[in-house]
């Protein structure tokens, strides 16, 4: 990363989003059931905005490695060939960013999280999941939120390889929570007995992030 400018932009973005959390910005005070497709306070977009910390690491599939460790019987570091041999599925879902945009009907392709869990074989004490990415980003989920059948480790979007801007070659997609829970450029998934709040969670964002409950800040 170049000195000066990108670091300044990143600091500004982090400060702005932290201020939103302090001020409770964008909160409508409403909650909604899932029969309402658009969660409260969200607006629909047709494009696909890019949101991250301003560092978009270039990871080719040749250099790709994903480590799965922590409370598992079978800790593994997957390379691209191994990942490609795991079950592959397509999922279509809506995504919701805490900065208020939602996008309907995204078609993802990748490895279902359930297939990863079958491979890693959790130990009984595993209750939380921690994610690390190549840009230094981290986030956390409960095992229950991670193990859902719609969740993917996605390497394609709309039938094309996932672009670097959107987290390619591999990102997590957890569509029932705000999109900050969906780690781009994922490089490590660790199963834990305790919760470990991530980058935004320690900066005023909610630990879980359910869009229908408007769990933006916490
Ligand atoms: N590695 C990494 N993953 C990340 C982020 C990030 O900064 N780094 N930002 C999160 C946030 S806040 C959002 S809204 C989504 C944006 O995904 P997109 O750029 O594909 O729209 O990625 C999430 N995953
Ligand atoms: Mo976000």
Coordinates of C-alpha atoms and ligand atoms in Angstrom, one line a residue:
X1 CA 0.0 0.0 0.0
X2 CA 1.3 3.5 -0.9
X3 CA 1.9 5.9 2.0
X4 CA -0.3 8.8 2.9
X5 CA -3.3 8.9 0.7
X6 CA -4.9 5.4 1.1
X7 CA -4.2 5.4 4.8
X8 CA -5.9 8.8 5.1
X9 CA -8.9 7.7 3.2
X10 CA -9.2 4.6 5.3
X11 CA -8.9 6.5 8.5
X12 CA -11.7 8.9 7.4
X13 CA -14.0 6.0 6.4
X14 CA -13.5 4.3 9.7
X15 CA -14.0 7.5 11.7
X16 CA -17.2 8.3 9.7
X17 CA -18.7 4.8 10.3
X18 CA -17.7 4.9 14.0
X19 CA -19.5 8.3 14.3
X20 CA -22.6 6.8 12.7
X21 CA -22.6 4.1 15.4
X22 CA -22.2 6.7 18.2
X23 CA -25.0 8.8 16.8
X24 CA -27.2 5.9 15.9
X25 CA -27.5 7.3 12.4
X26 CA -29.9 5.7 9.9
X27 CA -32.0 4.1 12.6
X28 CA -35.7 4.2 11.9
X29 CA -36.7 2.6 15.2
X30 CA -38.8 0.0 13.3
X31 CA -38.4 -3.7 13.1
X32 CA -40.0 -6.0 10.5
X33 CA -40.7 -9.6 9.8
X34 CA -39.2 -11.4 6.8
X35 CA -42.5 -11.1 4.9
X36 CA -41.2 -7.6 4.3
X37 CA -38.5 -8.2 1.7
X38 CA -36.8 -4.8 2.2
X39 CA -35.6 -4.5 5.8
X40 CA -36.4 -1.2 7.6
X41 CA -34.3 1.8 6.7
X42 CA -32.8 0.2 3.6
X43 CA -33.1 1.3 0.0
X44 CA -32.9 -0.8 -3.1
X45 CA -30.0 -0.4 -5.5
X46 CA -29.4 -2.0 -8.9
X47 CA -25.7 -1.6 -9.1
X48 CA -23.3 -3.5 -6.8
X49 CA -21.5 -1.0 -4.5
X50 CA -18.0 -1.9 -3.3
X51 CA -17.3 -1.4 0.4
X52 CA -14.1 -2.2 2.3
X53 CA -11.2 -0.6 4.1
X54 CA -9.7 0.6 0.8
X55 CA -7.1 -2.2 0.5
X56 CA -8.1 -4.8 -2.1
X57 CA -5.5 -7.5 -2.0
X58 CA -4.7 -9.3 -5.2
X59 CA -4.8 -13.0 -4.4
X60 CA -4.5 -15.3 -7.4
X61 CA -6.0 -18.8 -7.3
X62 CA -2.4 -20.2 -7.4
X63 CA -1.5 -18.4 -4.1
X64 CA -4.9 -19.0 -2.6
X65 CA -5.0 -20.7 0.8
X66 CA -7.8 -21.0 3.3
X67 CA -7.0 -22.2 6.8
X68 CA -9.8 -23.8 8.9
X69 CA -8.8 -24.3 12.5
X70 CA -9.7 -23.9 16.1
X71 CA -12.1 -26.4 17.7
X72 CA -12.2 -28.9 14.9
X73 CA -11.1 -32.5 14.6
X74 CA -9.6 -31.9 11.2
X75 CA -7.8 -28.6 10.8
X76 CA -7.1 -28.0 7.2
X77 CA -5.4 -25.5 4.9
X78 CA -7.2 -25.7 1.5
X79 CA -5.7 -24.7 -1.7
X80 CA -7.7 -23.8 -4.9
X81 CA -7.7 -27.4 -6.3
X82 CA -9.0 -28.8 -3.0
X83 CA -11.6 -26.2 -2.7
X84 CA -12.7 -27.0 -6.3
X85 CA -13.2 -30.6 -5.3
X86 CA -15.6 -29.8 -2.5
X87 CA -19.4 -29.7 -3.2
X88 CA -20.3 -26.7 -5.4
X89 CA -23.7 -25.0 -5.3
X90 CA -25.6 -22.0 -6.6
X91 CA -27.6 -19.7 -4.3
X92 CA -29.7 -16.7 -5.1
X93 CA -30.3 -14.2 -2.3
X94 CA -30.7 -10.6 -1.3
X95 CA -27.9 -8.7 0.5
X96 CA -28.1 -5.7 2.9
X97 CA -25.3 -3.3 3.8
X98 CA -25.5 -1.3 7.0
X99 CA -24.8 1.9 5.0
X100 CA -28.4 1.4 3.8
X101 CA -28.2 -0.2 0.4
X102 CA -29.8 -3.6 -0.4
X103 CA -29.5 -5.5 -3.6
X104 CA -31.9 -8.3 -4.6
X105 CA -31.4 -11.6 -6.4
X106 CA -27.6 -12.0 -6.3
X107 CA -26.6 -15.3 -7.8
X108 CA -23.6 -16.8 -6.1
X109 CA -21.6 -20.0 -6.7
X110 CA -19.4 -21.7 -4.3
X111 CA -19.0 -24.2 -1.5
X112 CA -21.8 -24.5 1.0
X113 CA -20.7 -23.8 4.6
X114 CA -22.3 -27.1 5.6
X115 CA -19.8 -28.9 3.3
X116 CA -16.9 -27.1 5.0
X117 CA -18.3 -28.1 8.4
X118 CA -18.5 -31.7 7.2
X119 CA -14.8 -31.6 6.3
X120 CA -13.6 -29.9 9.4
X121 CA -15.8 -31.9 11.9
X122 CA -16.4 -29.5 14.8
X123 CA -15.5 -30.4 18.4
X124 CA -18.4 -30.2 20.9
X125 CA -17.2 -26.9 22.4
X126 CA -17.3 -24.9 19.1
X127 CA -20.0 -22.1 19.4
X128 CA -18.5 -19.1 17.7
X129 CA -16.6 -18.4 14.5
X130 CA -14.0 -15.8 13.8
X131 CA -13.0 -14.7 10.3
X132 CA -9.7 -13.2 9.1
X133 CA -9.1 -11.7 5.7
X134 CA -6.0 -10.7 3.6
X135 CA -6.7 -7.0 4.1
X136 CA -6.5 -7.4 7.9
X137 CA -10.3 -7.3 8.3
X138 CA -12.0 -9.5 10.9
X139 CA -15.5 -10.3 11.9
X140 CA -17.4 -12.9 14.0
X141 CA -20.5 -15.0 13.9
X142 CA -22.2 -17.5 16.1
X143 CA -21.9 -21.1 14.8
X144 CA -25.7 -21.1 14.4
X145 CA -25.6 -18.0 12.1
X146 CA -22.6 -19.5 10.1
X147 CA -24.0 -23.0 9.7
X148 CA -27.2 -22.0 7.8
X149 CA -27.8 -23.8 4.6
X150 CA -28.0 -20.7 2.4
X151 CA -24.5 -19.6 3.4
X152 CA -21.6 -20.0 0.9
X153 CA -17.9 -19.6 0.5
X154 CA -18.5 -17.9 -2.8
X155 CA -16.1 -17.8 -5.8
X156 CA -18.5 -16.7 -8.4
X157 CA -21.2 -14.0 -8.9
X158 CA -23.7 -14.0 -11.7
X159 CA -21.9 -16.9 -13.4
X160 CA -18.5 -15.1 -13.5
X161 CA -15.5 -15.5 -11.1
X162 CA -15.9 -13.2 -8.2
X163 CA -14.0 -10.0 -8.9
X164 CA -11.2 -8.7 -6.6
X165 CA -13.3 -5.7 -5.6
X166 CA -16.0 -7.9 -4.3
X167 CA -13.6 -10.2 -2.4
X168 CA -12.4 -12.7 -5.1
X169 CA -11.1 -15.3 -5.3
X170 CA -13.2 -16.3 -2.3
X171 CA -15.5 -14.5 0.1
X172 CA -18.1 -15.6 2.7
X173 CA -21.7 -14.8 2.0
X174 CA -24.1 -14.8 5.0
X175 CA -27.1 -13.0 3.5
X176 CA -29.5 -13.0 6.5
X177 CA -27.2 -10.6 8.3
X178 CA -25.8 -7.1 7.3
X179 CA -23.1 -7.6 4.7
X180 CA -20.2 -6.6 7.0
X181 CA -20.5 -10.2 8.3
X182 CA -19.6 -11.5 4.9
X183 CA -15.8 -11.5 4.8
X184 CA -14.1 -10.7 1.5
X185 CA -10.7 -12.2 0.7
X186 CA -11.2 -14.7 3.5
X187 CA -8.0 -16.5 4.6
X188 CA -8.8 -18.0 8.0
X189 CA -11.9 -19.4 9.6
X190 CA -11.5 -20.3 13.3
X191 CA -14.0 -22.1 15.5
X192 CA -14.1 -21.0 19.1
X193 CA -15.7 -21.6 22.5
X194 CA -15.9 -17.8 23.0
X195 CA -17.1 -14.9 21.0
X196 CA -14.4 -12.7 19.5
X197 CA -15.8 -9.4 18.2
X198 CA -14.2 -8.2 14.9
X199 CA -13.2 -5.0 13.2
X200 CA -16.6 -3.2 13.1
X201 CA -18.0 -5.0 16.2
X202 CA -15.3 -3.3 18.4
X203 CA -16.1 0.0 16.7
X204 CA -19.7 0.4 17.8
X205 CA -21.4 -2.1 15.4
X206 CA -23.8 -4.7 16.6
X207 CA -22.5 -8.2 17.5
X208 CA -25.1 -10.0 15.3
X209 CA -26.4 -7.5 12.8
X210 CA -29.9 -8.7 11.8
X211 CA -31.3 -6.2 9.2
X212 CA -34.9 -6.9 10.1
X213 CA -34.3 -6.0 13.7
X214 CA -32.2 -3.1 12.6
X215 CA -29.2 -4.4 14.6
X216 CA -26.9 -1.8 13.1
X217 CA -25.1 -0.6 16.3
X218 CA -24.6 -2.2 19.6
Ligands
LIG1 N1 -12.0 -8.5 4.0 C1 -13.0 -7.6 4.1 N2 -14.3 -8.0 4.0 C2 -15.3 -7.1 4.1 C3 -15.1 -5.8 4.3 C4 -13.7 -5.3 4.4 O1 -13.4 -4.1 4.6 N3 -12.7 -6.3 4.3 N4 -16.2 -4.9 4.4 C5 -17.5 -5.5 4.7 C6 -18.6 -4.5 4.5 S1 -18.8 -3.3 5.6 C7 -19.4 -4.7 3.4 S2 -20.8 -3.8 3.3 C8 -19.2 -5.8 2.4 C9 -19.2 -5.2 1.1 O2 -19.1 -6.1 0.1 P1 -19.0 -5.6 -1.4 O3 -17.8 -4.7 -1.6 O4 -18.9 -6.9 -2.3 O5 -20.3 -4.9 -1.7 O6 -18.0 -6.5 2.6 C10 -17.7 -6.8 4.0 N5 -16.6 -7.6 4.0
LIG2 MO1 -20.9 -2.4 5.1

